[in-house]
Amino acid sequence: MASTVAENRCFLTYKRIRNTSPDAPLEAELSWLRLCVVTGFCSKDSPQHVLFFRKTATCVASWVFESVPIDSRMNSKARSLLWTIRRFSTLLPRSRALRIDPLGTCRPEVIHSKWNPRNHRLNVFDEGLQPSVRYLFQDIFISKSVDGCIQTKGISHSAVFKPDRLLCPRRLSFDAKHSFVSDGTSDHDLKKINFHHTSSEDVFTKKVRPTPVNYKKLAQECNSLSDVLDTFSKAPTFPGSNYFLAMWIIAKRISEDKRRFERQLMFSHPAFNQLCEQMMREAKIMHYDHLLFSLNAIVKLGIPQNTLMVQTLLRTIQERINECDERCLSILSTALVSMEPCMNVNALRAGLRILVDQQVWNIKHVFTLQTVMKCIGKDAPSALKKKLEMKALKELGRFSILNSQHMFEVLAAMDLRSVVLLNECSKVVIDNVHGCPFKVLISILQSCRDLRYQNEDLFKSIAEYVATTFDIWKLKQVIFFLLLFESLGFRPPGLMDKLMEKVVQEPGSLNVKNIVSILHVYSSLNHVHKIHNREFLEALASALTGCLHHISSESLLNAVHSFCMMNYFPLAPINQLIKENIINELLTSGDTEKNIHKLHVLNTCLKLDESTYKSMHIPLPQLPLSASQPNEKLAEVLSRLLEGEGRFSRNVPLPHNYHIDFEIRMDTNRTQVFSFSDVDASSATNMQRVAVLCVPKSVYCLNSCHPRGLMAMKIRHLNVMGFHVILIHNWELKKLKMEDAVTFVRKKIYSDEVLPTADTTV
């Protein structure tokens, strides 16, 4: 009788499978399985039976126990079937991606109110038995048939993690008779549970299914990171990523100090480890975009990158990277930008580059394109950089104002100096500079500096905007603008005059850092106010004198060095600097080479300029000799112009560590050139020494003939030593043919040109 019931059950199952799957098993294979159920016979010598087990084993598990009476004999048959299924698992190929996780994580069954079997199927036999579900049939519930209803004795978890952890409230044990007994549950209580075996989803609906939490609502309801963890400890739900996202939203809206304190409380919270464990278990079954959002939130929360959870997420993201769509590319790029290099991060970044190389032409959103470009890094292959540049040029017409502003930072992150992109984006920035935030303007200037991109119109528009709205900016913001302009070689006279007037009016508002920064900018750009220059220097000297009791030696040296370059010598700061203990500290600590160079400049200025310290000399080690090669084309031009090399001298060393490229000796009217051998004592009184310097563009401010600080100081000191200085622009000389170059240099030498000290546009 039991055999007939089993056959009928098998036949109904067979018809149901045939109706739902066109490639269902053959009737012969079904008869073979029916024989296995009734007799306990199992064979693993027939490979064709593997296909049958792959497609029907899940259905067989649900009706096999119903088809036979519950006694010791049929329990033996059930155990035989389970043993057969486990033995067949050895014939099935195991997937590389489903190997046992070395980190000890596994995939638990997750229950929530919107559970969808299509999104949460276990696929036991699709790619071989997974380690986390390989005992699914071993832990199968035991049922009894009473009055047409099925009573279950217990349903075990399919995941193989410690059962006393979170989400595993019930511990199951295997008794001596190979049956499962649930702790604290009697057979009488189990008979009260009704279960319809025809629906696999009904198994889960009988469990308590907590309502999934909405991370945005949770972030509104909670005021701290600990509140989120308290909510999790009361009723943990799937997915755990929502709790990390809620904590990151809360962390963004609080101050930095409070964020640091809240982070410490988060690490010490008892539910934090449980949340991390749940996050690791859910990583393989979570939606890919949720997984990426989780990684981004976890990194931004400051959780150490070398922790097990972060590394587990990185490994899982690597394994599932083929699930990446355009939205996921953007999220993953954002997360990787803020992560430090390590093996998993580097591997993931390499995989991202391959993915971007394949999908770059399919990216539809400009923001996603820019995020990906920023992530691939400076060491990306040049071919990939070129492809991304072409894609950006193609999308140039769709750039918004924010896209154009952000493009500078993106190109700097890639170290890609695309002049076409920079020029087009600069036009948009110039047209919309008013109202542009401070951080955006600073980012644009920093990117231009890093890319060595000089656009005078862009710099001028930003400087004019800051000067026009000078009163709305803080002092440190204006100084930050000027420091970046100085690094770009751009001198904004209007903005610098505004700051000079403010310093003269409010010298008490300056601290040491402000004073040193202002002096550095004005001395480097050689800016002189037409009216308030003396008052400006006195105000800075007075403010510096008030800070001498707590200023560092290097800051004092930098300030005095800048004063000397501007030909101003405040007594109190210089007296403090030339003390023996301060000099010894500068010569033995910090950047000693730079300190020695600045002290030599101080010695030179005190000797040559109009100061009260002409008799003072600071003993210093000698500077290393710098090899200087005069311009060969200029040497040939002078040889043709002066008819021989006896009328000029090249690479002439001078006192105070100066040297000049060429020296010519002429009469005081600069109409006649003397030969070096013809000069005697009688003609010395009527002789003018001429220093010819071949200089690059870098000694001038951007697109002007206004010399920068060091060149202006050198010209001043050469004049003190009795030289008339002639500057030859090497970029102009390089473009000229020899005949034109001779004419160009003749006009320079024999003219009465006065060297520029004010603004002169090229």
Short mmCIF file of C-alpha atoms in Angstrom, two decimals, residues 315-717:
data_model
loop_
_atom_site.label_atom_id
_atom_site.label_comp_id
_atom_site.label_asym_id
_atom_site.label_seq_id
_atom_site.Cartn_x
_atom_site.Cartn_y
_atom_site.Cartn_z
CA ARG A 315 35.93 40.60 -1.88
CA THR A 316 32.21 40.14 -2.47
CA ILE A 317 32.06 43.23 -4.69
CA GLN A 318 34.97 41.84 -6.72
CA GLU A 319 33.18 38.52 -7.23
CA ARG A 320 29.95 40.25 -8.33
CA ILE A 321 31.47 43.09 -10.33
CA ASN A 322 29.80 41.86 -13.52
CA GLU A 323 26.48 42.96 -11.99
CA CYS A 324 27.68 46.57 -12.22
CA ASP A 325 25.46 48.92 -14.21
CA GLU A 326 25.91 52.67 -14.73
CA ARG A 327 24.45 53.55 -11.33
CA CYS A 328 26.65 51.00 -9.60
CA LEU A 329 29.71 52.36 -11.44
CA SER A 330 29.04 55.77 -9.92
CA ILE A 331 28.60 54.41 -6.38
CA LEU A 332 31.64 52.17 -6.58
CA SER A 333 33.81 54.99 -7.93
CA THR A 334 32.70 57.28 -5.12
CA ALA A 335 33.60 54.67 -2.51
CA LEU A 336 37.01 53.82 -3.99
CA VAL A 337 38.10 57.47 -4.21
CA SER A 338 38.14 57.77 -0.41
CA MET A 339 39.86 54.41 0.26
CA GLU A 340 43.55 53.83 0.87
CA PRO A 341 45.42 51.43 -1.43
CA CYS A 342 45.50 47.78 -0.37
CA MET A 343 45.38 44.44 -2.20
CA ASN A 344 41.59 44.24 -2.41
CA VAL A 345 41.18 47.91 -3.27
CA ASN A 346 43.83 47.70 -5.98
CA ALA A 347 42.24 44.58 -7.44
CA LEU A 348 38.82 46.21 -7.40
CA ARG A 349 40.19 49.36 -9.00
CA ALA A 350 41.82 47.28 -11.75
CA GLY A 351 38.52 45.51 -12.35
CA LEU A 352 36.73 48.82 -12.48
CA ARG A 353 39.15 50.08 -15.13
CA ILE A 354 38.46 47.03 -17.29
CA LEU A 355 34.72 47.51 -16.84
CA VAL A 356 34.92 51.23 -17.68
CA ASP A 357 37.01 50.49 -20.75
CA GLN A 358 34.23 48.21 -21.98
CA GLN A 359 31.25 50.38 -21.05
CA VAL A 360 32.58 53.94 -21.48
CA TRP A 361 30.55 54.64 -24.62
CA ASN A 362 27.35 53.40 -22.92
CA ILE A 363 27.55 55.88 -20.02
CA LYS A 364 24.62 58.25 -20.35
CA HIS A 365 25.01 60.65 -17.41
CA VAL A 366 27.77 63.26 -17.23
CA PHE A 367 27.95 63.00 -13.44
CA THR A 368 28.62 59.26 -13.65
CA LEU A 369 31.30 59.86 -16.29
CA GLN A 370 33.07 62.43 -14.11
CA THR A 371 32.87 60.22 -11.02
CA VAL A 372 34.43 57.31 -12.91
CA MET A 373 37.15 59.54 -14.39
CA LYS A 374 38.04 60.80 -10.93
CA CYS A 375 38.31 57.27 -9.57
CA ILE A 376 40.53 55.58 -12.16
CA GLY A 377 43.54 57.55 -10.88
CA LYS A 378 46.70 59.06 -12.27
CA ASP A 379 48.33 55.70 -13.00
CA ALA A 380 45.57 54.55 -15.37
CA PRO A 381 46.65 53.52 -18.88
CA SER A 382 47.00 56.44 -21.25
CA ALA A 383 44.69 54.74 -23.77
CA LEU A 384 41.89 54.63 -21.18
CA LYS A 385 42.50 58.28 -20.26
CA LYS A 386 42.30 59.25 -23.92
CA LYS A 387 39.07 57.30 -24.36
CA LEU A 388 37.51 59.03 -21.35
CA GLU A 389 38.68 62.41 -22.66
CA MET A 390 37.01 61.73 -26.02
CA LYS A 391 33.82 60.69 -24.24
CA ALA A 392 33.87 63.92 -22.20
CA LEU A 393 34.43 66.00 -25.34
CA LYS A 394 31.51 64.22 -26.95
CA GLU A 395 29.27 65.10 -23.99
CA LEU A 396 30.56 68.68 -23.76
CA GLY A 397 27.31 70.14 -25.07
CA ARG A 398 25.40 68.52 -22.20
CA PHE A 399 27.64 69.94 -19.47
CA SER A 400 25.80 71.92 -16.83
CA ILE A 401 27.45 74.74 -14.86
CA LEU A 402 28.24 72.31 -12.03
CA ASN A 403 29.70 69.81 -14.51
CA SER A 404 31.99 72.48 -15.93
CA GLN A 405 33.12 73.56 -12.46
CA HIS A 406 33.72 69.96 -11.39
CA MET A 407 35.68 69.08 -14.53
CA PHE A 408 38.82 70.87 -13.28
CA GLU A 409 39.03 68.63 -10.21
CA VAL A 410 38.30 65.52 -12.30
CA LEU A 411 41.12 66.21 -14.76
CA ALA A 412 43.52 66.97 -11.91
CA ALA A 413 42.64 63.65 -10.25
CA MET A 414 43.47 61.89 -13.54
CA ASP A 415 46.53 64.07 -14.19
CA LEU A 416 45.10 64.69 -17.66
CA ARG A 417 45.89 68.14 -19.06
CA SER A 418 43.19 68.40 -21.71
CA VAL A 419 43.51 72.01 -22.88
CA VAL A 420 40.36 71.84 -25.00
CA LEU A 421 38.22 70.69 -22.07
CA LEU A 422 39.83 73.19 -19.71
CA ASN A 423 39.31 76.09 -22.10
CA GLU A 424 35.64 75.28 -22.68
CA CYS A 425 34.94 74.80 -18.99
CA SER A 426 36.82 78.03 -18.19
CA LYS A 427 34.41 79.97 -20.41
CA VAL A 428 31.45 78.61 -18.44
CA VAL A 429 33.12 79.42 -15.11
CA ILE A 430 33.94 82.98 -16.21
CA ASP A 431 30.34 83.59 -17.29
CA ASN A 432 28.94 82.23 -14.00
CA VAL A 433 31.60 83.20 -11.46
CA HIS A 434 29.27 85.39 -9.38
CA GLY A 435 27.75 83.38 -6.57
CA CYS A 436 30.23 80.54 -7.00
CA PRO A 437 31.02 78.94 -3.59
CA PHE A 438 34.41 79.35 -1.95
CA LYS A 439 35.24 75.63 -2.07
CA VAL A 440 34.50 75.42 -5.79
CA LEU A 441 36.71 78.41 -6.63
CA ILE A 442 39.53 77.03 -4.50
CA SER A 443 39.19 73.62 -6.15
CA ILE A 444 39.40 75.22 -9.61
CA LEU A 445 42.56 77.15 -8.74
CA GLN A 446 44.21 74.13 -7.09
CA SER A 447 43.44 72.00 -10.15
CA CYS A 448 44.91 74.63 -12.48
CA ARG A 449 48.06 74.65 -10.37
CA ASP A 450 48.35 70.86 -10.41
CA LEU A 451 47.73 70.69 -14.17
CA ARG A 452 50.08 73.64 -14.89
CA TYR A 453 47.20 75.30 -16.72
CA GLN A 454 47.42 79.08 -16.95
CA ASN A 455 44.39 81.02 -18.09
CA GLU A 456 44.73 84.71 -17.30
CA ASP A 457 41.09 85.47 -18.13
CA LEU A 458 39.91 82.82 -15.67
CA PHE A 459 42.22 84.01 -12.90
CA LYS A 460 41.33 87.64 -13.52
CA SER A 461 37.58 86.97 -13.35
CA ILE A 462 37.93 85.11 -10.02
CA ALA A 463 40.19 87.84 -8.57
CA GLU A 464 37.84 90.62 -9.66
CA TYR A 465 34.86 88.76 -8.19
CA VAL A 466 36.64 88.35 -4.84
CA ALA A 467 37.76 92.01 -4.86
CA THR A 468 34.24 93.21 -5.71
CA THR A 469 32.70 91.15 -2.90
CA PHE A 470 35.66 91.67 -0.55
CA ASP A 471 33.54 92.41 2.53
CA ILE A 472 31.72 89.04 2.47
CA TRP A 473 34.92 87.01 2.62
CA LYS A 474 36.82 86.09 5.76
CA LEU A 475 40.43 87.22 6.01
CA LYS A 476 41.78 83.67 5.86
CA GLN A 477 39.73 83.01 2.71
CA VAL A 478 41.23 86.04 0.94
CA ILE A 479 44.72 84.95 2.00
CA PHE A 480 44.00 81.45 0.67
CA PHE A 481 43.04 82.94 -2.71
CA LEU A 482 46.25 84.99 -2.81
CA LEU A 483 48.42 81.98 -1.91
CA LEU A 484 46.97 80.05 -4.85
CA PHE A 485 47.38 83.01 -7.19
CA GLU A 486 51.02 83.26 -6.09
CA SER A 487 51.59 79.56 -6.85
CA LEU A 488 50.15 80.21 -10.32
CA GLY A 489 52.39 83.26 -10.83
CA PHE A 490 49.37 85.55 -11.21
CA ARG A 491 49.38 88.98 -9.56
CA PRO A 492 45.89 90.49 -8.96
CA PRO A 493 46.67 94.17 -8.16
CA GLY A 494 43.11 95.15 -7.23
CA LEU A 495 42.64 92.36 -4.70
CA MET A 496 46.12 92.86 -3.23
CA ASP A 497 45.51 96.58 -2.76
CA LYS A 498 42.23 95.81 -0.98
CA LEU A 499 43.99 93.52 1.46
CA MET A 500 46.76 96.06 2.09
CA GLU A 501 44.18 98.67 3.04
CA LYS A 502 42.50 96.23 5.42
CA VAL A 503 45.83 95.35 7.06
CA VAL A 504 46.62 99.03 7.58
CA GLN A 505 43.18 99.59 9.16
CA GLU A 506 43.03 96.43 11.30
CA PRO A 507 46.55 95.15 12.09
CA GLY A 508 45.33 93.58 15.35
CA SER A 509 43.26 91.00 13.48
CA LEU A 510 46.37 89.21 12.17
CA ASN A 511 47.88 86.09 13.69
CA VAL A 512 51.32 84.62 13.00
CA LYS A 513 50.11 82.38 10.17
CA ASN A 514 48.35 85.28 8.45
CA ILE A 515 51.39 87.54 8.77
CA VAL A 516 53.82 85.00 7.34
CA SER A 517 51.44 84.12 4.47
CA ILE A 518 50.80 87.76 3.51
CA LEU A 519 54.51 88.58 3.57
CA HIS A 520 55.27 85.55 1.39
CA VAL A 521 52.68 86.51 -1.24
CA TYR A 522 53.62 90.20 -1.47
CA SER A 523 57.37 89.56 -1.52
CA SER A 524 57.09 86.76 -4.09
CA LEU A 525 54.85 88.78 -6.45
CA ASN A 526 56.85 91.99 -5.79
CA HIS A 527 53.68 94.01 -5.24
CA VAL A 528 54.08 97.61 -4.10
CA HIS A 529 51.17 99.88 -3.22
CA LYS A 530 51.51 103.34 -4.73
CA ILE A 531 50.34 105.11 -1.57
CA HIS A 532 50.11 102.82 1.45
CA ASN A 533 53.19 100.65 0.94
CA ARG A 534 55.17 102.06 3.89
CA GLU A 535 52.16 101.95 6.23
CA PHE A 536 51.45 98.38 5.14
CA LEU A 537 54.99 97.17 5.96
CA GLU A 538 54.97 98.99 9.30
CA ALA A 539 51.62 97.45 10.24
CA LEU A 540 52.90 93.97 9.45
CA ALA A 541 56.14 94.59 11.37
CA SER A 542 54.17 95.83 14.39
CA ALA A 543 51.89 92.79 14.31
CA LEU A 544 54.91 90.47 13.99
CA THR A 545 56.66 92.14 16.92
CA GLY A 546 53.66 91.39 19.11
CA CYS A 547 53.96 87.69 18.28
CA LEU A 548 57.70 87.26 18.89
CA HIS A 549 57.21 85.55 22.27
CA HIS A 550 55.49 82.52 20.72
CA ILE A 551 56.64 82.45 17.09
CA SER A 552 58.72 79.50 15.84
CA SER A 553 62.23 79.98 14.50
CA GLU A 554 61.31 78.94 10.95
CA SER A 555 58.27 81.23 10.85
CA LEU A 556 60.42 84.13 12.09
CA LEU A 557 63.04 83.39 9.40
CA ASN A 558 60.36 83.26 6.68
CA ALA A 559 58.89 86.58 7.79
CA VAL A 560 62.27 88.38 8.00
CA HIS A 561 63.32 86.90 4.64
CA SER A 562 60.18 88.34 3.02
CA PHE A 563 60.78 91.74 4.63
CA CYS A 564 64.36 91.77 3.27
CA MET A 565 63.19 90.93 -0.25
CA MET A 566 60.90 93.99 -0.07
CA ASN A 567 63.86 96.12 1.15
CA TYR A 568 62.42 96.67 4.62
CA PHE A 569 64.28 95.84 7.85
CA PRO A 570 62.23 95.78 11.09
CA LEU A 571 64.54 96.00 14.09
CA ALA A 572 62.81 93.79 16.67
CA PRO A 573 62.26 90.73 14.44
CA ILE A 574 65.84 90.93 13.05
CA ASN A 575 67.33 91.26 16.55
CA GLN A 576 65.35 88.22 17.64
CA LEU A 577 66.44 86.23 14.58
CA ILE A 578 70.20 86.87 14.78
CA LYS A 579 70.45 85.47 18.31
CA GLU A 580 72.94 82.63 18.50
CA ASN A 581 70.48 80.02 19.79
CA ILE A 582 67.99 80.83 17.01
CA ILE A 583 70.67 80.58 14.31
CA ASN A 584 71.93 77.27 15.71
CA GLU A 585 68.41 75.87 15.76
CA LEU A 586 67.85 76.86 12.12
CA LEU A 587 71.16 75.30 11.05
CA THR A 588 70.53 71.98 12.80
CA SER A 589 66.78 71.28 12.49
CA GLY A 590 64.03 71.40 9.91
CA ASP A 591 64.83 71.98 6.25
CA THR A 592 68.41 73.09 6.85
CA GLU A 593 69.25 73.61 3.16
CA LYS A 594 66.38 76.03 2.70
CA ASN A 595 67.18 77.77 5.99
CA ILE A 596 70.82 78.29 4.99
CA HIS A 597 69.78 79.77 1.63
CA LYS A 598 67.42 82.25 3.33
CA LEU A 599 70.08 83.23 5.88
CA HIS A 600 72.49 83.95 3.01
CA VAL A 601 69.83 86.20 1.46
CA LEU A 602 69.54 87.95 4.83
CA ASN A 603 73.30 88.50 4.94
CA THR A 604 73.31 89.88 1.40
CA CYS A 605 70.41 92.27 2.00
CA LEU A 606 71.91 93.56 5.26
CA LYS A 607 75.19 94.30 3.45
CA LEU A 608 73.96 95.75 0.15
CA ASP A 609 70.67 97.44 1.01
CA GLU A 610 70.17 100.50 3.17
CA SER A 611 70.07 98.95 6.62
CA THR A 612 71.63 99.59 10.03
CA TYR A 613 73.30 96.17 10.05
CA LYS A 614 75.98 96.67 7.37
CA SER A 615 78.78 95.69 9.71
CA MET A 616 77.04 92.52 10.92
CA HIS A 617 77.78 89.14 9.38
CA ILE A 618 76.15 85.81 10.27
CA PRO A 619 78.67 82.94 9.91
CA LEU A 620 77.09 80.37 7.60
CA PRO A 621 78.24 77.31 5.62
CA GLN A 622 78.90 77.88 1.94
CA LEU A 623 76.12 77.24 -0.54
CA PRO A 624 76.79 74.56 -3.18
CA LEU A 625 77.88 75.98 -6.52
CA SER A 626 75.10 75.83 -9.11
CA ALA A 627 76.16 74.92 -12.63
CA SER A 628 74.94 77.58 -15.03
CA GLN A 629 75.18 77.37 -18.78
CA PRO A 630 74.65 80.66 -20.64
CA ASN A 631 72.31 80.64 -23.60
CA GLU A 632 74.34 79.49 -26.61
CA LYS A 633 72.23 81.37 -29.13
CA LEU A 634 72.66 84.62 -27.19
CA ALA A 635 76.43 84.00 -27.04
CA GLU A 636 76.55 83.66 -30.83
CA VAL A 637 74.42 86.79 -31.24
CA LEU A 638 76.78 88.81 -29.02
CA SER A 639 79.80 87.46 -30.88
CA ARG A 640 78.36 88.67 -34.20
CA LEU A 641 77.12 91.95 -32.78
CA LEU A 642 80.31 92.90 -30.90
CA GLU A 643 82.65 91.41 -33.52
CA GLY A 644 84.47 88.88 -31.39
CA GLU A 645 84.34 87.27 -27.95
CA GLY A 646 87.01 89.58 -26.51
CA ARG A 647 84.38 92.28 -25.97
CA PHE A 648 82.18 90.27 -23.56
CA SER A 649 82.62 87.73 -20.81
CA ARG A 650 80.31 84.81 -20.07
CA ASN A 651 79.16 83.20 -16.79
CA VAL A 652 80.73 85.83 -14.54
CA PRO A 653 80.74 85.02 -10.75
CA LEU A 654 80.05 87.90 -8.39
CA PRO A 655 80.14 88.38 -4.60
CA HIS A 656 77.23 87.29 -2.39
CA ASN A 657 76.57 84.13 -4.44
CA TYR A 658 75.47 86.01 -7.56
CA HIS A 659 76.53 85.35 -11.14
CA ILE A 660 75.55 86.85 -14.47
CA ASP A 661 75.28 85.25 -17.91
CA PHE A 662 77.27 87.90 -19.85
CA GLU A 663 79.18 91.06 -18.94
CA ILE A 664 79.83 93.92 -21.38
CA ARG A 665 81.87 97.04 -20.66
CA MET A 666 80.65 100.26 -22.27
CA ASP A 667 80.97 103.98 -21.84
CA THR A 668 78.57 105.78 -19.54
CA ASN A 669 76.43 106.88 -22.48
CA ARG A 670 76.25 103.24 -23.71
CA THR A 671 77.30 104.15 -27.22
CA GLN A 672 80.65 102.34 -27.36
CA VAL A 673 81.77 98.85 -26.28
CA PHE A 674 85.22 98.40 -24.72
CA SER A 675 87.39 95.36 -25.07
CA PHE A 676 88.40 93.79 -21.76
CA SER A 677 92.08 94.16 -22.69
CA ASP A 678 91.71 97.87 -23.57
CA VAL A 679 90.27 98.98 -20.24
CA ASP A 680 92.81 100.91 -18.13
CA ALA A 681 92.73 103.19 -15.10
CA SER A 682 92.06 106.32 -17.17
CA SER A 683 89.00 104.86 -18.85
CA ALA A 684 87.63 103.25 -15.66
CA THR A 685 85.93 106.47 -14.62
CA ASN A 686 84.08 106.61 -17.94
CA MET A 687 83.11 102.92 -17.98
CA GLN A 688 79.71 101.27 -17.34
CA ARG A 689 79.52 97.56 -16.53
CA VAL A 690 76.53 95.95 -18.26
CA ALA A 691 75.02 92.64 -17.05
CA VAL A 692 73.12 90.74 -19.74
CA LEU A 693 70.73 88.14 -18.29
CA CYS A 694 68.84 85.64 -20.42
CA VAL A 695 65.69 84.95 -18.38
CA PRO A 696 62.69 82.60 -18.74
CA LYS A 697 59.02 83.47 -18.36
CA SER A 698 58.95 82.18 -14.79
CA VAL A 699 60.83 85.24 -13.47
CA TYR A 700 57.85 87.42 -14.43
CA CYS A 701 54.30 87.45 -13.23
CA LEU A 702 51.83 85.79 -15.58
CA ASN A 703 51.63 87.49 -18.99
CA SER A 704 53.45 90.65 -17.85
CA CYS A 705 56.93 92.14 -17.63
CA HIS A 706 56.58 92.67 -13.88
CA PRO A 707 59.54 90.81 -12.31
CA ARG A 708 58.85 88.55 -9.36
CA GLY A 709 60.50 88.97 -5.98
CA LEU A 710 63.82 87.16 -6.38
CA MET A 711 64.53 88.68 -9.79
CA ALA A 712 63.59 92.16 -8.56
CA MET A 713 65.96 91.72 -5.58
CA LYS A 714 68.78 90.53 -7.87
CA ILE A 715 68.33 93.54 -10.18
CA ARG A 716 68.39 95.82 -7.15
CA HIS A 717 71.59 94.28 -5.83
#
